[in-house]
Amino acid sequence: MLAIIGGPPSRFGPFVELYHRALDQLGVQTASGRRALPGYVSDTDKQARDELWPHYRRLHDRIGRERGWGPTTRERFEAEADHGSLYVGSPETVAAKVTQTIETLASTASK
């Protein structure tokens, strides 16, 4: 299990490659398991972000206190939603970002 909280999806490429190499070494054709993308979907991007923000802040700050981080900001939340691994927005926005992440990880892992 690997848990990374945030950042651009492209940075996960080496982990995807490692995962595929391990499957090959074990002779496993497919793997099952949980895959989670943190996010929230609502009718519009603005509505989704406005609805998720207070919950995201509360959770992030609780985890942050345990790990010695300072409080998060709305700007950090927006940056994570725009360029990081937080999938928040309308159904179309989230679907496009998931697709982009899959393509990014496929190309990054194959390098």
JSON list of C-alpha atoms in Angstrom, two decimals:
[
{"chain": "A", "resi": 1, "resn": "MET", "atom": "CA", "xyz": [0.00, 0.00, 0.00]},
{"chain": "A", "resi": 2, "resn": "LEU", "atom": "CA", "xyz": [1.17, 3.47, -0.83]},
{"chain": "A", "resi": 3, "resn": "ALA", "atom": "CA", "xyz": [-0.49, 6.62, 0.45]},
{"chain": "A", "resi": 4, "resn": "ILE", "atom": "CA", "xyz": [0.59, 9.97, -0.90]},
{"chain": "A", "resi": 5, "resn": "ILE", "atom": "CA", "xyz": [-1.50, 12.99, -0.10]},
{"chain": "A", "resi": 6, "resn": "GLY", "atom": "CA", "xyz": [-1.52, 15.33, -3.07]},
{"chain": "A", "resi": 7, "resn": "GLY", "atom": "CA", "xyz": [0.75, 16.58, -5.76]},
{"chain": "A", "resi": 8, "resn": "PRO", "atom": "CA", "xyz": [0.69, 16.28, -9.53]},
{"chain": "A", "resi": 9, "resn": "PRO", "atom": "CA", "xyz": [-0.26, 12.81, -10.80]},
{"chain": "A", "resi": 10, "resn": "SER", "atom": "CA", "xyz": [2.88, 12.61, -12.96]},
{"chain": "A", "resi": 11, "resn": "ARG", "atom": "CA", "xyz": [5.02, 12.18, -9.85]},
{"chain": "A", "resi": 12, "resn": "PHE", "atom": "CA", "xyz": [3.34, 8.81, -9.25]},
{"chain": "A", "resi": 13, "resn": "GLY", "atom": "CA", "xyz": [4.65, 7.37, -12.53]},
{"chain": "A", "resi": 14, "resn": "PRO", "atom": "CA", "xyz": [7.65, 5.62, -10.93]},
{"chain": "A", "resi": 15, "resn": "PHE", "atom": "CA", "xyz": [5.31, 3.89, -8.47]},
{"chain": "A", "resi": 16, "resn": "VAL", "atom": "CA", "xyz": [3.10, 2.69, -11.31]},
{"chain": "A", "resi": 17, "resn": "GLU", "atom": "CA", "xyz": [6.18, 1.32, -13.07]},
{"chain": "A", "resi": 18, "resn": "LEU", "atom": "CA", "xyz": [7.33, -0.42, -9.87]},
{"chain": "A", "resi": 19, "resn": "TYR", "atom": "CA", "xyz": [3.85, -1.92, -9.44]},
{"chain": "A", "resi": 20, "resn": "HIS", "atom": "CA", "xyz": [3.86, -3.31, -13.00]},
{"chain": "A", "resi": 21, "resn": "ARG", "atom": "CA", "xyz": [7.38, -4.71, -12.60]},
{"chain": "A", "resi": 22, "resn": "ALA", "atom": "CA", "xyz": [6.34, -6.46, -9.39]},
{"chain": "A", "resi": 23, "resn": "LEU", "atom": "CA", "xyz": [3.32, -7.97, -11.16]},
{"chain": "A", "resi": 24, "resn": "ASP", "atom": "CA", "xyz": [5.57, -9.20, -13.97]},
{"chain": "A", "resi": 25, "resn": "GLN", "atom": "CA", "xyz": [8.07, -10.73, -11.51]},
{"chain": "A", "resi": 26, "resn": "LEU", "atom": "CA", "xyz": [5.26, -12.49, -9.69]},
{"chain": "A", "resi": 27, "resn": "GLY", "atom": "CA", "xyz": [3.71, -13.72, -12.93]},
{"chain": "A", "resi": 28, "resn": "VAL", "atom": "CA", "xyz": [0.44, -11.98, -12.18]},
{"chain": "A", "resi": 29, "resn": "GLN", "atom": "CA", "xyz": [-1.59, -11.05, -15.25]},
{"chain": "A", "resi": 30, "resn": "THR", "atom": "CA", "xyz": [-4.02, -8.70, -13.55]},
{"chain": "A", "resi": 31, "resn": "ALA", "atom": "CA", "xyz": [-4.30, -7.28, -10.11]},
{"chain": "A", "resi": 32, "resn": "SER", "atom": "CA", "xyz": [-7.31, -6.45, -8.10]},
{"chain": "A", "resi": 33, "resn": "GLY", "atom": "CA", "xyz": [-7.41, -4.00, -5.30]},
{"chain": "A", "resi": 34, "resn": "ARG", "atom": "CA", "xyz": [-8.70, -0.65, -4.31]},
{"chain": "A", "resi": 35, "resn": "ARG", "atom": "CA", "xyz": [-7.95, 2.41, -6.27]},
{"chain": "A", "resi": 36, "resn": "ALA", "atom": "CA", "xyz": [-9.06, 5.67, -4.76]},
{"chain": "A", "resi": 37, "resn": "LEU", "atom": "CA", "xyz": [-9.08, 9.12, -6.20]},
{"chain": "A", "resi": 38, "resn": "PRO", "atom": "CA", "xyz": [-9.90, 11.76, -3.61]},
{"chain": "A", "resi": 39, "resn": "GLY", "atom": "CA", "xyz": [-12.53, 14.15, -4.79]},
{"chain": "A", "resi": 40, "resn": "TYR", "atom": "CA", "xyz": [-16.06, 15.36, -5.02]},
{"chain": "A", "resi": 41, "resn": "VAL", "atom": "CA", "xyz": [-18.55, 15.80, -7.85]},
{"chain": "A", "resi": 42, "resn": "SER", "atom": "CA", "xyz": [-21.38, 18.33, -8.01]},
{"chain": "A", "resi": 43, "resn": "ASP", "atom": "CA", "xyz": [-23.35, 20.13, -10.72]},
{"chain": "A", "resi": 44, "resn": "THR", "atom": "CA", "xyz": [-20.67, 22.79, -11.38]},
{"chain": "A", "resi": 45, "resn": "ASP", "atom": "CA", "xyz": [-16.99, 23.19, -10.64]},
{"chain": "A", "resi": 46, "resn": "LYS", "atom": "CA", "xyz": [-17.64, 26.17, -8.35]},
{"chain": "A", "resi": 47, "resn": "GLN", "atom": "CA", "xyz": [-20.40, 24.39, -6.45]},
{"chain": "A", "resi": 48, "resn": "ALA", "atom": "CA", "xyz": [-18.24, 21.29, -5.95]},
{"chain": "A", "resi": 49, "resn": "ARG", "atom": "CA", "xyz": [-15.28, 23.31, -4.69]},
{"chain": "A", "resi": 50, "resn": "ASP", "atom": "CA", "xyz": [-17.40, 25.46, -2.39]},
{"chain": "A", "resi": 51, "resn": "GLU", "atom": "CA", "xyz": [-19.13, 22.39, -0.94]},
{"chain": "A", "resi": 52, "resn": "LEU", "atom": "CA", "xyz": [-15.96, 20.35, -0.48]},
{"chain": "A", "resi": 53, "resn": "TRP", "atom": "CA", "xyz": [-13.67, 23.07, 0.86]},
{"chain": "A", "resi": 54, "resn": "PRO", "atom": "CA", "xyz": [-14.80, 23.16, 4.53]},
{"chain": "A", "resi": 55, "resn": "HIS", "atom": "CA", "xyz": [-14.63, 19.36, 4.81]},
{"chain": "A", "resi": 56, "resn": "TYR", "atom": "CA", "xyz": [-11.28, 19.16, 3.01]},
{"chain": "A", "resi": 57, "resn": "ARG", "atom": "CA", "xyz": [-9.85, 21.87, 5.27]},
{"chain": "A", "resi": 58, "resn": "ARG", "atom": "CA", "xyz": [-11.07, 20.15, 8.44]},
{"chain": "A", "resi": 59, "resn": "LEU", "atom": "CA", "xyz": [-9.65, 16.75, 7.39]},
{"chain": "A", "resi": 60, "resn": "HIS", "atom": "CA", "xyz": [-6.38, 18.14, 6.05]},
{"chain": "A", "resi": 61, "resn": "ASP", "atom": "CA", "xyz": [-5.81, 20.23, 9.17]},
{"chain": "A", "resi": 62, "resn": "ARG", "atom": "CA", "xyz": [-6.53, 17.26, 11.47]},
{"chain": "A", "resi": 63, "resn": "ILE", "atom": "CA", "xyz": [-4.08, 15.07, 9.56]},
{"chain": "A", "resi": 64, "resn": "GLY", "atom": "CA", "xyz": [-1.67, 17.98, 9.41]},
{"chain": "A", "resi": 65, "resn": "ARG", "atom": "CA", "xyz": [-1.66, 18.45, 13.17]},
{"chain": "A", "resi": 66, "resn": "GLU", "atom": "CA", "xyz": [-0.75, 14.76, 13.56]},
{"chain": "A", "resi": 67, "resn": "ARG", "atom": "CA", "xyz": [2.11, 15.16, 11.08]},
{"chain": "A", "resi": 68, "resn": "GLY", "atom": "CA", "xyz": [3.36, 18.58, 12.10]},
{"chain": "A", "resi": 69, "resn": "TRP", "atom": "CA", "xyz": [1.99, 20.54, 9.12]},
{"chain": "A", "resi": 70, "resn": "GLY", "atom": "CA", "xyz": [0.54, 24.01, 9.31]},
{"chain": "A", "resi": 71, "resn": "PRO", "atom": "CA", "xyz": [-3.08, 24.73, 8.42]},
{"chain": "A", "resi": 72, "resn": "THR", "atom": "CA", "xyz": [-4.05, 24.46, 4.78]},
{"chain": "A", "resi": 73, "resn": "THR", "atom": "CA", "xyz": [-5.39, 27.38, 2.75]},
{"chain": "A", "resi": 74, "resn": "ARG", "atom": "CA", "xyz": [-8.08, 27.81, 0.14]},
{"chain": "A", "resi": 75, "resn": "GLU", "atom": "CA", "xyz": [-5.32, 28.66, -2.34]},
{"chain": "A", "resi": 76, "resn": "ARG", "atom": "CA", "xyz": [-3.59, 25.33, -1.64]},
{"chain": "A", "resi": 77, "resn": "PHE", "atom": "CA", "xyz": [-6.91, 23.53, -2.04]},
{"chain": "A", "resi": 78, "resn": "GLU", "atom": "CA", "xyz": [-7.53, 25.29, -5.37]},
{"chain": "A", "resi": 79, "resn": "ALA", "atom": "CA", "xyz": [-4.03, 24.44, -6.58]},
{"chain": "A", "resi": 80, "resn": "GLU", "atom": "CA", "xyz": [-4.52, 20.78, -5.67]},
{"chain": "A", "resi": 81, "resn": "ALA", "atom": "CA", "xyz": [-7.87, 20.78, -7.49]},
{"chain": "A", "resi": 82, "resn": "ASP", "atom": "CA", "xyz": [-6.36, 22.52, -10.54]},
{"chain": "A", "resi": 83, "resn": "HIS", "atom": "CA", "xyz": [-3.01, 20.72, -10.85]},
{"chain": "A", "resi": 84, "resn": "GLY", "atom": "CA", "xyz": [-2.78, 18.07, -8.16]},
{"chain": "A", "resi": 85, "resn": "SER", "atom": "CA", "xyz": [-4.44, 14.80, -7.32]},
{"chain": "A", "resi": 86, "resn": "LEU", "atom": "CA", "xyz": [-7.71, 16.18, -6.01]},
{"chain": "A", "resi": 87, "resn": "TYR", "atom": "CA", "xyz": [-10.61, 15.44, -8.38]},
{"chain": "A", "resi": 88, "resn": "VAL", "atom": "CA", "xyz": [-13.29, 18.02, -7.71]},
{"chain": "A", "resi": 89, "resn": "GLY", "atom": "CA", "xyz": [-15.81, 19.65, -10.03]},
{"chain": "A", "resi": 90, "resn": "SER", "atom": "CA", "xyz": [-18.60, 18.89, -12.42]},
{"chain": "A", "resi": 91, "resn": "PRO", "atom": "CA", "xyz": [-18.93, 15.36, -13.80]},
{"chain": "A", "resi": 92, "resn": "GLU", "atom": "CA", "xyz": [-17.27, 16.49, -17.03]},
{"chain": "A", "resi": 93, "resn": "THR", "atom": "CA", "xyz": [-14.36, 18.15, -15.24]},
{"chain": "A", "resi": 94, "resn": "VAL", "atom": "CA", "xyz": [-13.69, 15.16, -13.01]},
{"chain": "A", "resi": 95, "resn": "ALA", "atom": "CA", "xyz": [-13.98, 12.69, -15.92]},
{"chain": "A", "resi": 96, "resn": "ALA", "atom": "CA", "xyz": [-11.53, 14.76, -17.97]},
{"chain": "A", "resi": 97, "resn": "LYS", "atom": "CA", "xyz": [-9.05, 14.93, -15.10]},
{"chain": "A", "resi": 98, "resn": "VAL", "atom": "CA", "xyz": [-9.29, 11.18, -14.45]},
{"chain": "A", "resi": 99, "resn": "THR", "atom": "CA", "xyz": [-8.67, 10.54, -18.15]},
{"chain": "A", "resi": 100, "resn": "GLN", "atom": "CA", "xyz": [-5.71, 12.92, -18.15]},
{"chain": "A", "resi": 101, "resn": "THR", "atom": "CA", "xyz": [-4.27, 11.20, -15.06]},
{"chain": "A", "resi": 102, "resn": "ILE", "atom": "CA", "xyz": [-4.58, 7.75, -16.63]},
{"chain": "A", "resi": 103, "resn": "GLU", "atom": "CA", "xyz": [-2.82, 8.98, -19.78]},
{"chain": "A", "resi": 104, "resn": "THR", "atom": "CA", "xyz": [-0.13, 10.77, -17.77]},
{"chain": "A", "resi": 105, "resn": "LEU", "atom": "CA", "xyz": [0.59, 7.74, -15.60]},
{"chain": "A", "resi": 106, "resn": "ALA", "atom": "CA", "xyz": [0.65, 5.41, -18.61]},
{"chain": "A", "resi": 107, "resn": "SER", "atom": "CA", "xyz": [3.18, 7.61, -20.41]},
{"chain": "A", "resi": 108, "resn": "THR", "atom": "CA", "xyz": [5.25, 8.37, -17.30]},
{"chain": "A", "resi": 109, "resn": "ALA", "atom": "CA", "xyz": [5.44, 4.74, -16.20]},
{"chain": "A", "resi": 110, "resn": "SER", "atom": "CA", "xyz": [6.52, 3.56, -19.65]},
{"chain": "A", "resi": 111, "resn": "LYS", "atom": "CA", "xyz": [9.56, 5.87, -19.73]}
]
